[in-house]
Structures are given as C-alpha cells and as structure tokens.
XYZ file of C-alpha atoms in Angstrom:
380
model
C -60.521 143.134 -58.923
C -59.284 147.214 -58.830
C -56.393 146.984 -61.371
C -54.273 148.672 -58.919
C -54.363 146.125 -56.816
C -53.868 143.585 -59.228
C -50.874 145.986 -60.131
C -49.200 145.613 -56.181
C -50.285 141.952 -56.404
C -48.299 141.345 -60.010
C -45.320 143.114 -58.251
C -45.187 141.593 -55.351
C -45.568 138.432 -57.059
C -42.161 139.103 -59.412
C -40.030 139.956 -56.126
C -41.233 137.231 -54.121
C -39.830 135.019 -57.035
C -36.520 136.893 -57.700
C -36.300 136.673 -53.762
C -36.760 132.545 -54.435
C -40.095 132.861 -52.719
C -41.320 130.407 -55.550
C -44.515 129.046 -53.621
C -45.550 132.510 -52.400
C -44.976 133.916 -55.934
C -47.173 131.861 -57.629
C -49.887 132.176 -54.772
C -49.725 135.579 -55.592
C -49.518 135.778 -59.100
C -53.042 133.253 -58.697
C -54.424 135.738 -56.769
C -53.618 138.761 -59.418
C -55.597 137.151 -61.527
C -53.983 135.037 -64.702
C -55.965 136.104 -67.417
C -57.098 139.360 -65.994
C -53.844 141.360 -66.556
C -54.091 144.581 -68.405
C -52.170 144.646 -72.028
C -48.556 146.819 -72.313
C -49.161 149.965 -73.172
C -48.456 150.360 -76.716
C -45.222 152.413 -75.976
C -43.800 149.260 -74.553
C -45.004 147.057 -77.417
C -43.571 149.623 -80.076
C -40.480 149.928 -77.754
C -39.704 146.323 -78.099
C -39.971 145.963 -82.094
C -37.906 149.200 -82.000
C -35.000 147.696 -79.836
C -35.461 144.723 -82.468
C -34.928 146.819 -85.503
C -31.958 148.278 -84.009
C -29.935 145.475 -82.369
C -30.215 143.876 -85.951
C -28.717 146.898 -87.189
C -25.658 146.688 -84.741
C -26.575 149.534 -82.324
C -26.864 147.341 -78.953
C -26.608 150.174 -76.782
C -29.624 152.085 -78.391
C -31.524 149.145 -78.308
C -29.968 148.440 -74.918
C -31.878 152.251 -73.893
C -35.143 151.121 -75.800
C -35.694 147.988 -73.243
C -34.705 149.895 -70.294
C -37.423 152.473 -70.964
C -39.655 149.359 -71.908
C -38.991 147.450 -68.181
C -39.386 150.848 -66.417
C -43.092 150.796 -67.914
C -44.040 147.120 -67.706
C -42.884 147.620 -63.744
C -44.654 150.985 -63.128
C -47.836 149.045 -64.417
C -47.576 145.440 -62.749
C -47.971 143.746 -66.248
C -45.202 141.956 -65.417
C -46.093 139.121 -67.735
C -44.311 140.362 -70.682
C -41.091 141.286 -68.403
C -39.415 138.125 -69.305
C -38.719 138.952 -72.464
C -37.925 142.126 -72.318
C -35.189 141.878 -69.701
C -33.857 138.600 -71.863
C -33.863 140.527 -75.058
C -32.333 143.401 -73.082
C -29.382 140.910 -71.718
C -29.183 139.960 -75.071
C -28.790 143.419 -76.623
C -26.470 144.193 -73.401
C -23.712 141.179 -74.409
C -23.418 142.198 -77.543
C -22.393 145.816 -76.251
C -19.987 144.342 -73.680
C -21.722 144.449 -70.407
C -21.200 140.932 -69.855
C -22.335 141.350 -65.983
C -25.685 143.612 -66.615
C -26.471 141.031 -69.254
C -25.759 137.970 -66.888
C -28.463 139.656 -64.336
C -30.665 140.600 -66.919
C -30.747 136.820 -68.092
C -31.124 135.417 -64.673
C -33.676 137.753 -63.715
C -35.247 136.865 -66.700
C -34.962 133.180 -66.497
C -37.037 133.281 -62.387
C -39.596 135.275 -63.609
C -40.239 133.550 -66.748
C -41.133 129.970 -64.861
C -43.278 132.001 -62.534
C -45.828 133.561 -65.553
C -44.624 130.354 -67.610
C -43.184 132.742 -70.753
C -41.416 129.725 -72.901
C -40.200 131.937 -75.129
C -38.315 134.243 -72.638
C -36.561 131.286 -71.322
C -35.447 130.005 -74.640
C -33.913 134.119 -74.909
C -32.301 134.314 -71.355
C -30.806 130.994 -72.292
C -29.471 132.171 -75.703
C -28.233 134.791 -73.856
C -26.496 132.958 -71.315
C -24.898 130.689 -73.840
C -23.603 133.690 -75.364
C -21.775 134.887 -72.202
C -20.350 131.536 -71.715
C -19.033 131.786 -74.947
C -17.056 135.159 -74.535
C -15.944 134.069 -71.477
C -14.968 130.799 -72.367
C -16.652 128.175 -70.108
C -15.673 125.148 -69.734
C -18.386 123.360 -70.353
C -19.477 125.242 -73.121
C -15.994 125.393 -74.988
C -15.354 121.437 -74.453
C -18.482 120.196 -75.755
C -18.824 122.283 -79.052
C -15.935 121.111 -81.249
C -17.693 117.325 -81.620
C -21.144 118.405 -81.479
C -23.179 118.407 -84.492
C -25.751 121.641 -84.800
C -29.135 121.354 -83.593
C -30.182 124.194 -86.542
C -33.761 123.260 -87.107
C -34.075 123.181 -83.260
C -32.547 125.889 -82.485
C -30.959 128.098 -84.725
C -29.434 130.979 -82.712
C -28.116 128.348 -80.116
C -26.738 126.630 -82.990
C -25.027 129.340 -84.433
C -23.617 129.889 -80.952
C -21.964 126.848 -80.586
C -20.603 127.615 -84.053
C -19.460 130.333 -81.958
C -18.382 128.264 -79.362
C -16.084 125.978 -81.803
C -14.365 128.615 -83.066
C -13.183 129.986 -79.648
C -11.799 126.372 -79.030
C -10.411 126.311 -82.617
C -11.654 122.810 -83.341
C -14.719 122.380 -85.536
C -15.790 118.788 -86.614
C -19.103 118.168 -87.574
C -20.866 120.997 -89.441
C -24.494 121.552 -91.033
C -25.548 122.534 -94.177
C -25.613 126.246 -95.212
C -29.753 125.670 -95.171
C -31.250 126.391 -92.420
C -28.215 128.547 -90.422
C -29.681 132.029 -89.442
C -27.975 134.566 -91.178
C -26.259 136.441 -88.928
C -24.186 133.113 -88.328
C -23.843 131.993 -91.546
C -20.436 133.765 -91.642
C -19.288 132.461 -88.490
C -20.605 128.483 -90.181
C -18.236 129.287 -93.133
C -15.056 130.428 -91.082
C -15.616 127.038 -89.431
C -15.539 125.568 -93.168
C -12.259 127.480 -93.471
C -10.300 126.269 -90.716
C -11.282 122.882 -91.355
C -11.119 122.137 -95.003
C -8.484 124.927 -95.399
C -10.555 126.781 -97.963
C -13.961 127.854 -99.308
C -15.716 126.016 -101.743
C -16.879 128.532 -104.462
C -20.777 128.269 -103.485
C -19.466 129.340 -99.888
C -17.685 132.514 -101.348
C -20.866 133.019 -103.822
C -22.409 133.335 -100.419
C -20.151 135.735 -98.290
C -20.206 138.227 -101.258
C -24.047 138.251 -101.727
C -23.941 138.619 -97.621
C -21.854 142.203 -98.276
C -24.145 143.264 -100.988
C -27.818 142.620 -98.986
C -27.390 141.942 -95.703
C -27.636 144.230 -92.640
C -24.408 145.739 -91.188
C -23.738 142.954 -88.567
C -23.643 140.328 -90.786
C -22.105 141.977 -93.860
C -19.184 143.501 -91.984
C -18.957 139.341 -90.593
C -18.676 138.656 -94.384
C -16.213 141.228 -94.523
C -13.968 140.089 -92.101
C -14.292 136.268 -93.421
C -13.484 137.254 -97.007
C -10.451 139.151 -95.923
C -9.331 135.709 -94.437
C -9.686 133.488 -97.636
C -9.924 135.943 -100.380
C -6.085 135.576 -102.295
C -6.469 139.503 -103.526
C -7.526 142.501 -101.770
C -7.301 140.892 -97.890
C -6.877 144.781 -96.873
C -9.723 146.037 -98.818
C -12.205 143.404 -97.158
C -11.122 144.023 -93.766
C -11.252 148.125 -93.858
C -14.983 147.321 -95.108
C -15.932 146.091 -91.952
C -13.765 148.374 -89.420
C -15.902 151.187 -91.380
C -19.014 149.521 -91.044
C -18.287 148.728 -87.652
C -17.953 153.375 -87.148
C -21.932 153.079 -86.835
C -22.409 149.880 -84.379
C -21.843 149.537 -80.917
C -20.387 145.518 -81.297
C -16.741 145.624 -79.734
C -16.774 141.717 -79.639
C -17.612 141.746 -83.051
C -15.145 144.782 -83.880
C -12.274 142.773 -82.261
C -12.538 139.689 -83.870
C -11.646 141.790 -87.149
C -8.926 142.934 -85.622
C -8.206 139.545 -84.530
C -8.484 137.694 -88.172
C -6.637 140.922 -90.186
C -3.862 140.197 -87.638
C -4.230 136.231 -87.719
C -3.927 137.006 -91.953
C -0.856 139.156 -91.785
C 1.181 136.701 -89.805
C -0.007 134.134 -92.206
C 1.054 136.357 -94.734
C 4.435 137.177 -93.257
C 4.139 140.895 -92.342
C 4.616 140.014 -88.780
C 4.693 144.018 -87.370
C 1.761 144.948 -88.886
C 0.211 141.747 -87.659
C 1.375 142.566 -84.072
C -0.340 146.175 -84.247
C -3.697 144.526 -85.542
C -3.257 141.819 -82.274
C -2.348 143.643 -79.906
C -5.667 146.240 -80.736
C -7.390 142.856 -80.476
C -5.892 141.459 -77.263
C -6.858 144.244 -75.551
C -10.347 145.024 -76.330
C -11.038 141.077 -75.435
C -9.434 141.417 -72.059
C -11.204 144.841 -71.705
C -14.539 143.008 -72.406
C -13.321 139.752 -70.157
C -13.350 137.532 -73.516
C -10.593 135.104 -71.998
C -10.448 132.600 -74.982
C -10.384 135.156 -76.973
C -7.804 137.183 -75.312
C -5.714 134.197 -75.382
C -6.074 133.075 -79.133
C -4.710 136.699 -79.920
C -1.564 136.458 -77.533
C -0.623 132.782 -78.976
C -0.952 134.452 -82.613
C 1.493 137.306 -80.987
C 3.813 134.778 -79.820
C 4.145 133.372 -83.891
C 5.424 137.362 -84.543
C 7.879 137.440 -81.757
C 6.467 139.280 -79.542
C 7.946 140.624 -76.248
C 6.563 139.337 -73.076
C 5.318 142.394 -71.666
C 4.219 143.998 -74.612
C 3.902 147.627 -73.437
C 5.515 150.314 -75.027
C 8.571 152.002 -73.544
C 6.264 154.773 -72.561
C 3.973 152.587 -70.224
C 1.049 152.792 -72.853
C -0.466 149.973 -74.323
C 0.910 148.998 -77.603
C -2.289 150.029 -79.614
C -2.052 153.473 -77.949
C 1.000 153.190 -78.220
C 0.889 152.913 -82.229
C -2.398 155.515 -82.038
C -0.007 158.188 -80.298
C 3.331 157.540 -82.758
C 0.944 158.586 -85.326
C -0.580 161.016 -84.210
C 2.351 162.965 -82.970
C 3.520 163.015 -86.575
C 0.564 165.394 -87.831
C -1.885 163.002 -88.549
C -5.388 162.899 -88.445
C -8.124 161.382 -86.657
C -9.558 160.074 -89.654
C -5.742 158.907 -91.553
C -5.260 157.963 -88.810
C -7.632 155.537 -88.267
C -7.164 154.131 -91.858
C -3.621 153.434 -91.274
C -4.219 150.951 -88.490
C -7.621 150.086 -89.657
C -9.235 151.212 -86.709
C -12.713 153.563 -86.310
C -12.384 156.932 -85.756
C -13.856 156.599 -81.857
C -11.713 154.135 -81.766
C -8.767 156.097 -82.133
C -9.766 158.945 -80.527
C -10.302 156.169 -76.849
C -7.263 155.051 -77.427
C -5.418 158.922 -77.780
C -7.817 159.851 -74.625
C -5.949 157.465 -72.496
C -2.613 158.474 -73.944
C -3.657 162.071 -73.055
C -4.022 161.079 -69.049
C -1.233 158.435 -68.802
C 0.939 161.342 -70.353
C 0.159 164.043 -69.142
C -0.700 166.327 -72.226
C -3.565 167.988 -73.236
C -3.077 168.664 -77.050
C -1.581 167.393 -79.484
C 1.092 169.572 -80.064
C 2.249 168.386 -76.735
C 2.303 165.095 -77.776
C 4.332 166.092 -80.450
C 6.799 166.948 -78.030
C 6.907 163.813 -76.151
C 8.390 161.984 -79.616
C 10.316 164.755 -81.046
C 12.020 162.265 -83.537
C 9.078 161.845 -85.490
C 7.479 165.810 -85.042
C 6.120 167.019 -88.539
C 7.444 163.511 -90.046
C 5.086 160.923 -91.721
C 4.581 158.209 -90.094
C-alpha cells in the first residue's frame, strides 16, 4: 500500500476514535495496515528522550514545547501509533507546569487512541496523569480512598507515590511502605508522610533526605529541601531558601507552592505567626491560581491558626503577597533582596510587582515609592 495512503488511512483512523467512532476506527486502522506503519522520524524519537531529560530536570514547559513539536510530526506523518505516548507524557509534563485543563485533554486524548493501536504503556501514562490532576484538584474519590490504602510500589510506583500524594492533601496517612522500592522523586513526599504520622524522622530517614540534596536532580532535591526545613531543629530557613532557589530554574509552581506552604506551616509551628502569614498567603494563592482546591484550603486553615483576617487583602486592594512584594519594594529594594526576604524567586517577585504595577496604576518604581511614602528610602 502507497504510504500516503496508509498516512490518510492512520489519520482518519485516530479521529474516527477521538470522535467515539470505535468500530470504524479500528476498521480503518486494519485497513492501514498494522505492522506496515513507517517508524518516527528520528527527530520525534530524539524529541521524546529530550522532553524526558528535561521534565526530570524540572523544566515542564520546555519539555511541554519538545512534545508539541513531537505530536505535530507523528500527525503530519500518520504514524500515529506512537501518539499515545507522546500526548500522555505531554499531559504529564503539562500538570506539572499548571495547565491542569491542556493536560486533562492531553490524557483523554491519549487514553482513546491508545485502546485503538493497543499502546499499554500510554494508558498506564494518561492514567498517571489523570491521577495526578485528581490529586491537585482534590477528587473525591481520589482524596477518600488514599489515607487507608496501603502502596501498590512494586506495581506501580509513580501511582504509588501519587497516592502518597494523595494522603498528604487529605492529611491522613496510615499505612506506609518501605523506603525500598519508592521512586525517587517521591521518596520525599513517603517521608513527610512518616513525619506527620510518627511526629518525627527516624535518623536513616534524615540520612536519606540529605544524600537526596547532595545527588539528586533539582525536583527531588529541592523536595528534600523543603522536607528538611520541616523536621530539621536548626537551620529551618536555610533548608527552605535552598529550594525557593532551586526552584529560579524550574517551571513546577505546584511544587514551588508547597514550599511556601510547609515554611509557612513551620513558622506558625514555630510561633512567628506574621511571617508565617506572608509565606501562606504566597501559597494560598498560587494553589487557587493553579485550581489546587485541597491545597488552597490546607493553607487558609493554617492562616486561620495566625489570626488571619477574613478577607485577607491588603488595604490597597492587592493581594497580600503583592501586597508584601510592593511594601518592599517601595523601600529601595531589590529584585533580588527582595526576593530573599520573603523567600520567593526572583520571577516570582517581579509577577507579583507586575500586577501591583496595573492594579496601581504606576509604571516605575519610584512611583510606587510614592504610593507608601511612610516607608520611601526606609528599610524594610
């Protein structure tokens, strides 16, 4: 058969099943021959390990580009066989970024046309991926089954360390595996579950979390990071302004909260209840910003323990993170002190003053200055 008509066969064989054309799809997916598909272009191959490399190094978005330029290919040359994957590893890379609705399509999309070229391990992705989503966004039936459940690690490792995910959002962890077997960029999540059951760390546990900062990629060590700042007795700050600056060169604002989120969760603990709202509020918003509802919530009951006011805006109308971000800022300070004060990133600081630019009205900084004259040329 002329490979381009295998090609228009192949295609119309993937939108006859996304339409739910299931019969007719497979018909024509018979008919395009199932062994005589051409290969991916090596572009698309080298594409995908590529996207890989860089979604374990943090940068979703980049890896999020990579797939997108993969799909375009596998589509312009009907070899739709290895689309599954791609557009489930895509969803994947997409959650993590905080496209929660591009990554839901991705994983359905990637889910139909995985039963109709039979790609197991696509489905087992797209269904990581879902889990994932139903984890941010706090499904019921996700969140109420995963406090009691015990692991399935050697099953499934990634939808293990999901529900390990999972528990945590509901804030009750029971039955937990062994540290063997847990893949590593959940072993940190595994041991915060350790923490808020038993209370504390065993020593083999912390042995582990420190070797995690010294050799593992930035994901996981700025994880280790944030968990060390959380049971460490000494040097909580230190810990978590490692992983804010590791988290300068990813694009994980799930992950990036949930700092925010356990520095703040630590300072109440340790009494220093207005620098625990700052770190709360910074973490209240990004979750509702990225529709993480159980998350959003756990940092507004950890607000209510530091008295916070009910509306929590500023007197202003800004947020109370740019809030914060502007007070600073109109004092003088940099970007980059800035950002070090209220262990943020840099970008992070510099959304956050964007917004305060437009809901002002200023363009500078000097005007800003103006709007708090109290605290012109002052430190903050």
């Amino acid at each position: 058969m002329p490979v381009g008509r295998r090609r228009l066969l192949s295609l119309a064989a993937a939108d006859a099943q996304l339409a739910g054309e299931h019969y007719r799809a497979a018909g024509l997916l018979r008919r395009a021959g199932a062994t005589g598909e051409p290969r991916p272009a090596p572009p698309v191959r080298a594409a995908v390990v590529a996207a890989r490399r860089e979604m374990g190094r943090g940068r979703s978005r980049v890896a999020g580009q990579m797939l997108t330029a993969a799909a375009a290919e596998l589509w312009e040359t009907g070899a739709i066989r290895r689309l599954p994957t791609v557009l489930a590893l895509r969803g994947w890379a997409l959650a993590r970024a905080g496209d929660l609705t591009a990554a839901a399509d991705d994983a359905g999309q990637a889910l139909e046309l995985a039963a109709l070229t039979g790609d197991r391990r696509a489905v087992v992705h797209a269904r990581h991926t879902r889990t994932l989503l139903a984890v941010l966004r706090g499904e019921p039936a996700v969140l109420g089954r995963a406090p009691a459940m015990v692991v399935p690690l050697r099953c499934d490792p990634v939808g293990g360390g999901l529900m390990l995910l999972a528990a945590l959002a509901a804030r009750g962890p029971n039955d937990l595996p062994a540290t063997a077997g847990v893949a590593a960029e959940f072993l940190p999540d595994l041991l915060e579950c350790r923490l808020v059951r038993d209370r504390g760390l065993s020593a083999a546990d912390l042995g582990a979390l420190r070797g995690l900062t010294r050799s593992a990629a930035g994901p996981i060590a700025a994880s280790a990071w944030r968990v060390l700042g959380l049971t460490t007795r000494d040097g909580a700050s230190d810990c978590f302004a490692r992983a804010v600056r590791l988290h300068t060169t990813m694009d994980l604002p799930f992950d990036e909260a949930r700092v925010h989120l356990s520095y703040g969760e630590r300072l109440r603990r340790d009494g220093d209840r207005r620098a625990a709202r700052h770190q709360l509020r910074t973490a209240r918003d990004a979750f509702a910003g990225l529709g993480a509802t159980p998350w959003r919530q756990r940092a507004e009951r950890e607000l209510t323990g530091t008295d916070e006011t009910r509306t929590g805006r500023a007197p202003t109308g800004l947020t109370p993170a740019e809030y914060e971000v502007a007070r600073i800022v109109a004092t003088g300070v940099s970007t980059r002190e800035t950002a070090a004060r209220l262990f943020l990133s840099p970008k992070t600081v510099e959304f956050h003053l964007g917004k305060v630019f437009r809901k002002l009205g200023v363009s500078s900084r000097a005007q800003l200055a103006h709007v708090f004259p109290e605290l012109a040329g002052k430190a903050a």
